[in-house]
Amino acid sequence: NAGVTQTPKFRILKIGQSMTLQCTQDMNHNYMYWYRQDPGMGLKLIYYSVGAGITDKGEVPNGYNVSRSTTEDFPLRLELAAPSQTSVYFCASSGISGGRSSYEQYFGPGTRLTVT
Amino acid sequence: KQEVTQIPAALSVPEGENLVLNCSFTDSAIYNLQWFRQDPGKGLTSLLLIQSSQREQTSGRLNASLDKSSGRSTLYIAASQPGDSATYLCAVSRYSSASKIIFGSGTRLSIRP
């Protein structure tokens, strides 16, 4: 049981380039989330999904897109990278697993993205 | 609009002390509150989750309390150890809806040997 995995761990993009951040969970969670964390700040929700085929915007969705074709995968797409998107990106999932409380969030290790 | 505040932003205490971390929120209509630990360069690890109907949760040396009416939660760490050094974040959710999860900016805790 790997939990939530993210790739890549690090990436440097030039302004205007595109990329996809991958996220996979093996806990059969229905909820998945993408957050960004800027230095010294808390996390801000970018997009979330309540199940395969269903996604919705969070607090800071501009410049990003997501899809959820399966329960396990929730990729985040940056179409035209901008310096303001330099941040650490975390994927998380929640649901009922192992008998623990529902909606407890489990996080991946993060992707550190720099746009120059 | 829900706002979550954690004060102080940083705290340094000697090993062995008991300590309390604070989290306050402006809207008492929450579904649950979760405390996380974040080590440098790492993701977040869930420590404790308190449902809105609960007053506290305990796990080992950690005890989290919730007072919805005053908009406050505390994380109590007993007999602190250098391994407890990390940033501690709290997050509240308005409903079970994923869109209403708001994080505080965290307290960076340093335990001096």
PDB file of C-alpha atoms in Angstrom:
ATOM      1  CA  ASN A   1       0.000   0.000   0.000  1.00  0.00           C
ATOM      2  CA  ALA A   2       1.959   2.984  -1.312  1.00  0.00           C
ATOM      3  CA  GLY A   3      -0.633   5.620  -0.316  1.00  0.00           C
ATOM      4  CA  VAL A   4      -0.431   8.761  -2.468  1.00  0.00           C
ATOM      5  CA  THR A   5       2.411   8.995  -4.974  1.00  0.00           C
ATOM      6  CA  GLN A   6       3.439  12.006  -7.051  1.00  0.00           C
ATOM      7  CA  THR A   7       5.800  12.455  -9.977  1.00  0.00           C
ATOM      8  CA  PRO A   8       8.064  14.208 -10.676  1.00  0.00           C
ATOM      9  CA  LYS A   9       9.664  15.308  -7.398  1.00  0.00           C
ATOM     10  CA  PHE A  10      11.301  18.362  -8.968  1.00  0.00           C
ATOM     11  CA  ARG A  11      10.873  20.235 -12.229  1.00  0.00           C
ATOM     12  CA  ILE A  12      12.118  23.444 -13.785  1.00  0.00           C
ATOM     13  CA  LEU A  13       9.992  24.967 -16.536  1.00  0.00           C
ATOM     14  CA  LYS A  14      10.524  27.915 -18.798  1.00  0.00           C
ATOM     15  CA  ILE A  15       7.772  30.522 -19.054  1.00  0.00           C
ATOM     16  CA  GLY A  16       5.094  29.369 -21.468  1.00  0.00           C
ATOM     17  CA  GLN A  17       5.940  25.671 -21.286  1.00  0.00           C
ATOM     18  CA  SER A  18       3.383  23.056 -20.319  1.00  0.00           C
ATOM     19  CA  MET A  19       3.560  20.039 -18.070  1.00  0.00           C
ATOM     20  CA  THR A  20       1.474  17.503 -16.193  1.00  0.00           C
ATOM     21  CA  LEU A  21       1.946  16.615 -12.555  1.00  0.00           C
ATOM     22  CA  GLN A  22       0.957  13.033 -11.881  1.00  0.00           C
ATOM     23  CA  CYS A  23      -0.853  11.785  -8.785  1.00  0.00           C
ATOM     24  CA  THR A  24      -1.955   8.249  -7.960  1.00  0.00           C
ATOM     25  CA  GLN A  25      -3.535   6.765  -4.848  1.00  0.00           C
ATOM     26  CA  ASP A  26      -4.114   3.110  -4.034  1.00  0.00           C
ATOM     27  CA  MET A  27      -6.510   3.488  -1.111  1.00  0.00           C
ATOM     28  CA  ASN A  28      -9.674   3.502  -3.236  1.00  0.00           C
ATOM     29  CA  HIS A  29     -10.477   7.003  -1.973  1.00  0.00           C
ATOM     30  CA  ASN A  30     -13.260   8.847  -3.738  1.00  0.00           C
ATOM     31  CA  TYR A  31     -11.972  12.360  -2.929  1.00  0.00           C
ATOM     32  CA  MET A  32      -8.751  13.695  -4.410  1.00  0.00           C
ATOM     33  CA  TYR A  33      -7.237  17.182  -4.187  1.00  0.00           C
ATOM     34  CA  TRP A  34      -4.477  19.365  -5.555  1.00  0.00           C
ATOM     35  CA  TYR A  35      -2.922  22.044  -3.364  1.00  0.00           C
ATOM     36  CA  ARG A  36      -0.117  24.509  -3.776  1.00  0.00           C
ATOM     37  CA  GLN A  37       2.064  25.707  -0.915  1.00  0.00           C
ATOM     38  CA  ASP A  38       4.066  28.900  -1.193  1.00  0.00           C
ATOM     39  CA  PRO A  39       6.992  29.565   1.196  1.00  0.00           C
ATOM     40  CA  GLY A  40       5.874  30.204   4.771  1.00  0.00           C
ATOM     41  CA  MET A  41       2.235  29.798   3.856  1.00  0.00           C
ATOM     42  CA  GLY A  42      -0.473  27.252   4.342  1.00  0.00           C
ATOM     43  CA  LEU A  43      -1.928  25.211   1.536  1.00  0.00           C
ATOM     44  CA  LYS A  44      -4.380  26.535  -0.997  1.00  0.00           C
ATOM     45  CA  LEU A  45      -6.783  24.266  -2.833  1.00  0.00           C
ATOM     46  CA  ILE A  46      -6.445  24.346  -6.627  1.00  0.00           C
ATOM     47  CA  TYR A  47      -8.885  21.667  -7.790  1.00  0.00           C
ATOM     48  CA  TYR A  48     -10.618  18.713  -6.253  1.00  0.00           C
ATOM     49  CA  SER A  49     -12.596  15.671  -7.345  1.00  0.00           C
ATOM     50  CA  VAL A  50     -15.324  13.723  -5.563  1.00  0.00           C
ATOM     51  CA  GLY A  51     -15.064  10.743  -7.881  1.00  0.00           C
ATOM     52  CA  ALA A  52     -14.127   9.555 -11.343  1.00  0.00           C
ATOM     53  CA  GLY A  53     -15.442  11.961 -13.961  1.00  0.00           C
ATOM     54  CA  ILE A  54     -16.240  14.729 -11.472  1.00  0.00           C
ATOM     55  CA  THR A  55     -13.948  17.691 -10.824  1.00  0.00           C
ATOM     56  CA  ASP A  56     -14.438  21.179  -9.458  1.00  0.00           C
ATOM     57  CA  LYS A  57     -12.485  24.345  -8.787  1.00  0.00           C
ATOM     58  CA  GLY A  58     -10.970  25.202  -5.465  1.00  0.00           C
ATOM     59  CA  GLU A  59      -9.653  28.519  -4.214  1.00  0.00           C
ATOM     60  CA  VAL A  60      -6.914  29.157  -6.834  1.00  0.00           C
ATOM     61  CA  PRO A  61      -7.760  27.300 -10.099  1.00  0.00           C
ATOM     62  CA  ASN A  62      -6.560  29.833 -12.678  1.00  0.00           C
ATOM     63  CA  GLY A  63      -3.795  28.510 -14.912  1.00  0.00           C
ATOM     64  CA  TYR A  64      -4.488  24.857 -14.120  1.00  0.00           C
ATOM     65  CA  ASN A  65      -6.629  22.014 -15.392  1.00  0.00           C
ATOM     66  CA  VAL A  66      -7.424  18.565 -14.065  1.00  0.00           C
ATOM     67  CA  SER A  67      -9.089  15.346 -15.138  1.00  0.00           C
ATOM     68  CA  ARG A  68     -10.237  12.269 -13.243  1.00  0.00           C
ATOM     69  CA  SER A  69     -10.781   9.328 -15.576  1.00  0.00           C
ATOM     70  CA  THR A  70     -10.157   6.690 -12.894  1.00  0.00           C
ATOM     71  CA  THR A  71     -10.509   6.471  -9.129  1.00  0.00           C
ATOM     72  CA  GLU A  72      -6.741   6.141  -8.730  1.00  0.00           C
ATOM     73  CA  ASP A  73      -5.364   8.965 -10.891  1.00  0.00           C
ATOM     74  CA  PHE A  74      -5.781  12.726 -10.701  1.00  0.00           C
ATOM     75  CA  PRO A  75      -3.282  14.585 -12.949  1.00  0.00           C
ATOM     76  CA  LEU A  76      -2.816  18.354 -12.789  1.00  0.00           C
ATOM     77  CA  ARG A  77      -2.027  20.188 -16.025  1.00  0.00           C
ATOM     78  CA  LEU A  78      -0.224  23.530 -16.337  1.00  0.00           C
ATOM     79  CA  GLU A  79      -0.776  24.842 -19.864  1.00  0.00           C
ATOM     80  CA  LEU A  80       1.266  28.070 -20.031  1.00  0.00           C
ATOM     81  CA  ALA A  81       3.642  28.167 -17.105  1.00  0.00           C
ATOM     82  CA  ALA A  82       4.145  31.516 -15.396  1.00  0.00           C
ATOM     83  CA  PRO A  83       6.599  32.542 -12.633  1.00  0.00           C
ATOM     84  CA  SER A  84       3.622  32.920 -10.262  1.00  0.00           C
ATOM     85  CA  GLN A  85       3.157  29.161 -10.487  1.00  0.00           C
ATOM     86  CA  THR A  86       6.513  28.520  -8.831  1.00  0.00           C
ATOM     87  CA  SER A  87       5.477  26.576  -5.761  1.00  0.00           C
ATOM     88  CA  VAL A  88       5.333  23.155  -4.138  1.00  0.00           C
ATOM     89  CA  TYR A  89       2.363  21.123  -5.296  1.00  0.00           C
ATOM     90  CA  PHE A  90       0.735  18.493  -3.118  1.00  0.00           C
ATOM     91  CA  CYS A  91      -1.795  15.900  -4.076  1.00  0.00           C
ATOM     92  CA  ALA A  92      -4.031  14.406  -1.392  1.00  0.00           C
ATOM     93  CA  SER A  93      -6.864  11.941  -1.106  1.00  0.00           C
ATOM     94  CA  SER A  94      -9.533  11.152   1.435  1.00  0.00           C
ATOM     95  CA  GLY A  95     -12.309   8.698   1.984  1.00  0.00           C
ATOM     96  CA  ILE A  96     -13.012   5.743   4.203  1.00  0.00           C
ATOM     97  CA  SER A  97     -10.110   3.353   4.487  1.00  0.00           C
ATOM     98  CA  GLY A  98      -8.944   0.920   7.125  1.00  0.00           C
ATOM     99  CA  GLY A  99     -11.875   1.802   9.334  1.00  0.00           C
ATOM    100  CA  ARG A 100     -10.527   5.273  10.054  1.00  0.00           C
ATOM    101  CA  SER A 101     -12.602   8.415  10.003  1.00  0.00           C
ATOM    102  CA  SER A 102     -13.850   9.530   6.645  1.00  0.00           C
ATOM    103  CA  TYR A 103     -12.370  12.589   4.984  1.00  0.00           C
ATOM    104  CA  GLU A 104      -9.064  12.349   6.803  1.00  0.00           C
ATOM    105  CA  GLN A 105      -6.592  13.579   4.219  1.00  0.00           C
ATOM    106  CA  TYR A 106      -3.519  11.647   3.115  1.00  0.00           C
ATOM    107  CA  PHE A 107      -0.814  13.568   1.260  1.00  0.00           C
ATOM    108  CA  GLY A 108       1.767  12.757  -1.344  1.00  0.00           C
ATOM    109  CA  PRO A 109       5.409  13.893  -0.976  1.00  0.00           C
ATOM    110  CA  GLY A 110       4.983  16.908  -3.247  1.00  0.00           C
ATOM    111  CA  THR A 111       6.409  18.268  -6.511  1.00  0.00           C
ATOM    112  CA  ARG A 112       8.698  21.285  -6.306  1.00  0.00           C
ATOM    113  CA  LEU A 113       8.143  23.374  -9.448  1.00  0.00           C
ATOM    114  CA  THR A 114      10.209  26.374 -10.535  1.00  0.00           C
ATOM    115  CA  VAL A 115       9.171  28.506 -13.506  1.00  0.00           C
ATOM    116  CA  THR A 116      11.871  30.823 -14.878  1.00  0.00           C
TER     117      THR A 116
ATOM    118  CA  LYS B   1     -15.272  33.671   4.765  1.00  0.00           C
ATOM    119  CA  GLN B   2     -13.463  31.141   6.930  1.00  0.00           C
ATOM    120  CA  GLU B   3     -10.011  32.174   8.100  1.00  0.00           C
ATOM    121  CA  VAL B   4      -7.636  29.954  10.024  1.00  0.00           C
ATOM    122  CA  THR B   5      -4.842  31.470  12.095  1.00  0.00           C
ATOM    123  CA  GLN B   6      -1.946  29.836  13.883  1.00  0.00           C
ATOM    124  CA  ILE B   7       0.036  31.872  16.362  1.00  0.00           C
ATOM    125  CA  PRO B   8       2.954  31.908  16.942  1.00  0.00           C
ATOM    126  CA  ALA B   9       4.489  31.309  13.525  1.00  0.00           C
ATOM    127  CA  ALA B  10       7.559  29.808  15.225  1.00  0.00           C
ATOM    128  CA  LEU B  11       8.291  28.343  18.645  1.00  0.00           C
ATOM    129  CA  SER B  12      11.465  27.017  20.239  1.00  0.00           C
ATOM    130  CA  VAL B  13      11.416  25.082  23.518  1.00  0.00           C
ATOM    131  CA  PRO B  14      13.881  22.846  25.374  1.00  0.00           C
ATOM    132  CA  GLU B  15      13.510  19.095  25.223  1.00  0.00           C
ATOM    133  CA  GLY B  16      11.169  17.564  27.776  1.00  0.00           C
ATOM    134  CA  GLU B  17       8.760  20.458  28.036  1.00  0.00           C
ATOM    135  CA  ASN B  18       5.048  20.107  27.521  1.00  0.00           C
ATOM    136  CA  LEU B  19       3.744  22.587  24.960  1.00  0.00           C
ATOM    137  CA  VAL B  20       0.570  23.817  23.321  1.00  0.00           C
ATOM    138  CA  LEU B  21       0.077  24.894  19.724  1.00  0.00           C
ATOM    139  CA  ASN B  22      -2.896  27.082  18.875  1.00  0.00           C
ATOM    140  CA  CYS B  23      -5.301  27.209  15.964  1.00  0.00           C
ATOM    141  CA  SER B  24      -8.190  29.653  15.684  1.00  0.00           C
ATOM    142  CA  PHE B  25     -10.928  29.870  13.064  1.00  0.00           C
ATOM    143  CA  THR B  26     -13.514  32.532  12.367  1.00  0.00           C
ATOM    144  CA  ASP B  27     -16.541  30.435  11.374  1.00  0.00           C
ATOM    145  CA  SER B  28     -17.657  27.914  13.989  1.00  0.00           C
ATOM    146  CA  ALA B  29     -19.777  25.939  11.487  1.00  0.00           C
ATOM    147  CA  ILE B  30     -17.150  23.331  10.752  1.00  0.00           C
ATOM    148  CA  TYR B  31     -17.420  19.664   9.801  1.00  0.00           C
ATOM    149  CA  ASN B  32     -14.052  18.623  11.192  1.00  0.00           C
ATOM    150  CA  LEU B  33     -10.604  19.913  12.120  1.00  0.00           C
ATOM    151  CA  GLN B  34      -7.378  18.140  11.310  1.00  0.00           C
ATOM    152  CA  TRP B  35      -3.849  18.606  12.643  1.00  0.00           C
ATOM    153  CA  PHE B  36      -0.904  17.800  10.390  1.00  0.00           C
ATOM    154  CA  ARG B  37       2.836  17.593  10.741  1.00  0.00           C
ATOM    155  CA  GLN B  38       5.145  18.675   7.914  1.00  0.00           C
ATOM    156  CA  ASP B  39       8.873  17.946   7.913  1.00  0.00           C
ATOM    157  CA  PRO B  40      11.136  20.140   5.748  1.00  0.00           C
ATOM    158  CA  GLY B  41      10.821  19.253   2.074  1.00  0.00           C
ATOM    159  CA  LYS B  42       8.165  16.639   2.788  1.00  0.00           C
ATOM    160  CA  GLY B  43       4.437  16.206   2.474  1.00  0.00           C
ATOM    161  CA  LEU B  44       1.927  16.466   5.282  1.00  0.00           C
ATOM    162  CA  THR B  45       1.269  13.678   7.739  1.00  0.00           C
ATOM    163  CA  SER B  46      -2.094  13.543   9.470  1.00  0.00           C
ATOM    164  CA  LEU B  47      -1.791  13.546  13.249  1.00  0.00           C
ATOM    165  CA  LEU B  48      -5.328  13.868  14.579  1.00  0.00           C
ATOM    166  CA  LEU B  49      -8.781  14.525  13.173  1.00  0.00           C
ATOM    167  CA  ILE B  50     -11.582  15.867  15.375  1.00  0.00           C
ATOM    168  CA  GLN B  51     -15.149  15.679  14.143  1.00  0.00           C
ATOM    169  CA  SER B  52     -17.369  18.659  14.980  1.00  0.00           C
ATOM    170  CA  SER B  53     -19.278  16.593  17.557  1.00  0.00           C
ATOM    171  CA  GLN B  54     -16.102  15.694  19.452  1.00  0.00           C
ATOM    172  CA  ARG B  55     -14.186  17.722  22.040  1.00  0.00           C
ATOM    173  CA  GLU B  56     -10.808  16.033  21.831  1.00  0.00           C
ATOM    174  CA  GLN B  57      -8.705  13.291  20.297  1.00  0.00           C
ATOM    175  CA  THR B  58      -5.570  11.639  21.630  1.00  0.00           C
ATOM    176  CA  SER B  59      -2.727   9.759  20.009  1.00  0.00           C
ATOM    177  CA  GLY B  60       0.283   8.863  22.112  1.00  0.00           C
ATOM    178  CA  ARG B  61       1.870  12.073  23.432  1.00  0.00           C
ATOM    179  CA  LEU B  62      -0.494  14.223  21.364  1.00  0.00           C
ATOM    180  CA  ASN B  63      -3.856  15.561  22.442  1.00  0.00           C
ATOM    181  CA  ALA B  64      -5.989  17.833  20.307  1.00  0.00           C
ATOM    182  CA  SER B  65      -8.968  19.713  21.651  1.00  0.00           C
ATOM    183  CA  LEU B  66     -11.761  21.536  19.869  1.00  0.00           C
ATOM    184  CA  ASP B  67     -13.966  24.361  21.128  1.00  0.00           C
ATOM    185  CA  LYS B  68     -16.256  25.310  18.268  1.00  0.00           C
ATOM    186  CA  SER B  69     -18.068  28.051  20.142  1.00  0.00           C
ATOM    187  CA  SER B  70     -14.858  29.994  20.675  1.00  0.00           C
ATOM    188  CA  GLY B  71     -13.360  29.006  17.332  1.00  0.00           C
ATOM    189  CA  ARG B  72     -10.270  27.412  18.821  1.00  0.00           C
ATOM    190  CA  SER B  73      -8.313  24.200  18.752  1.00  0.00           C
ATOM    191  CA  THR B  74      -5.146  23.322  20.609  1.00  0.00           C
ATOM    192  CA  LEU B  75      -2.563  20.625  20.023  1.00  0.00           C
ATOM    193  CA  TYR B  76      -0.872  19.546  23.231  1.00  0.00           C
ATOM    194  CA  ILE B  77       2.477  17.769  22.966  1.00  0.00           C
ATOM    195  CA  ALA B  78       3.698  16.071  26.129  1.00  0.00           C
ATOM    196  CA  ALA B  79       7.354  15.539  26.998  1.00  0.00           C
ATOM    197  CA  SER B  80       8.652  17.069  23.777  1.00  0.00           C
ATOM    198  CA  GLN B  81      11.554  15.438  21.926  1.00  0.00           C
ATOM    199  CA  PRO B  82      13.940  16.741  19.250  1.00  0.00           C
ATOM    200  CA  GLY B  83      12.129  14.457  16.770  1.00  0.00           C
ATOM    201  CA  ASP B  84       9.005  16.541  17.278  1.00  0.00           C
ATOM    202  CA  SER B  85      10.678  19.439  15.464  1.00  0.00           C
ATOM    203  CA  ALA B  86       8.559  20.170  12.401  1.00  0.00           C
ATOM    204  CA  THR B  87       5.875  22.539  11.157  1.00  0.00           C
ATOM    205  CA  TYR B  88       2.401  21.835  12.505  1.00  0.00           C
ATOM    206  CA  LEU B  89      -0.632  22.885  10.448  1.00  0.00           C
ATOM    207  CA  CYS B  90      -4.294  22.806  11.247  1.00  0.00           C
ATOM    208  CA  ALA B  91      -7.081  22.678   8.676  1.00  0.00           C
ATOM    209  CA  VAL B  92     -10.837  23.031   8.995  1.00  0.00           C
ATOM    210  CA  SER B  93     -13.529  21.804   6.653  1.00  0.00           C
ATOM    211  CA  ARG B  94     -16.925  23.444   6.428  1.00  0.00           C
ATOM    212  CA  TYR B  95     -18.795  20.396   5.246  1.00  0.00           C
ATOM    213  CA  SER B  96     -17.727  17.034   4.024  1.00  0.00           C
ATOM    214  CA  SER B  97     -17.326  18.948   0.774  1.00  0.00           C
ATOM    215  CA  ALA B  98     -13.724  19.029  -0.345  1.00  0.00           C
ATOM    216  CA  SER B  99     -14.003  22.588  -1.581  1.00  0.00           C
ATOM    217  CA  LYS B 100     -14.268  24.098   1.856  1.00  0.00           C
ATOM    218  CA  ILE B 101     -11.004  22.988   3.424  1.00  0.00           C
ATOM    219  CA  ILE B 102      -8.983  25.909   4.770  1.00  0.00           C
ATOM    220  CA  PHE B 103      -5.448  25.580   6.141  1.00  0.00           C
ATOM    221  CA  GLY B 104      -3.613  27.732   8.641  1.00  0.00           C
ATOM    222  CA  SER B 105      -0.101  28.829   7.749  1.00  0.00           C
ATOM    223  CA  GLY B 106       1.452  26.638  10.453  1.00  0.00           C
ATOM    224  CA  THR B 107       3.655  26.865  13.528  1.00  0.00           C
ATOM    225  CA  ARG B 108       7.305  25.932  13.040  1.00  0.00           C
ATOM    226  CA  LEU B 109       8.351  24.053  16.172  1.00  0.00           C
ATOM    227  CA  SER B 110      11.951  23.539  17.208  1.00  0.00           C
ATOM    228  CA  ILE B 111      12.844  21.346  20.193  1.00  0.00           C
ATOM    229  CA  ARG B 112      16.288  22.125  21.599  1.00  0.00           C
ATOM    230  CA  PRO B 113      18.242  19.114  22.940  1.00  0.00           C
TER     231      PRO B 113
END
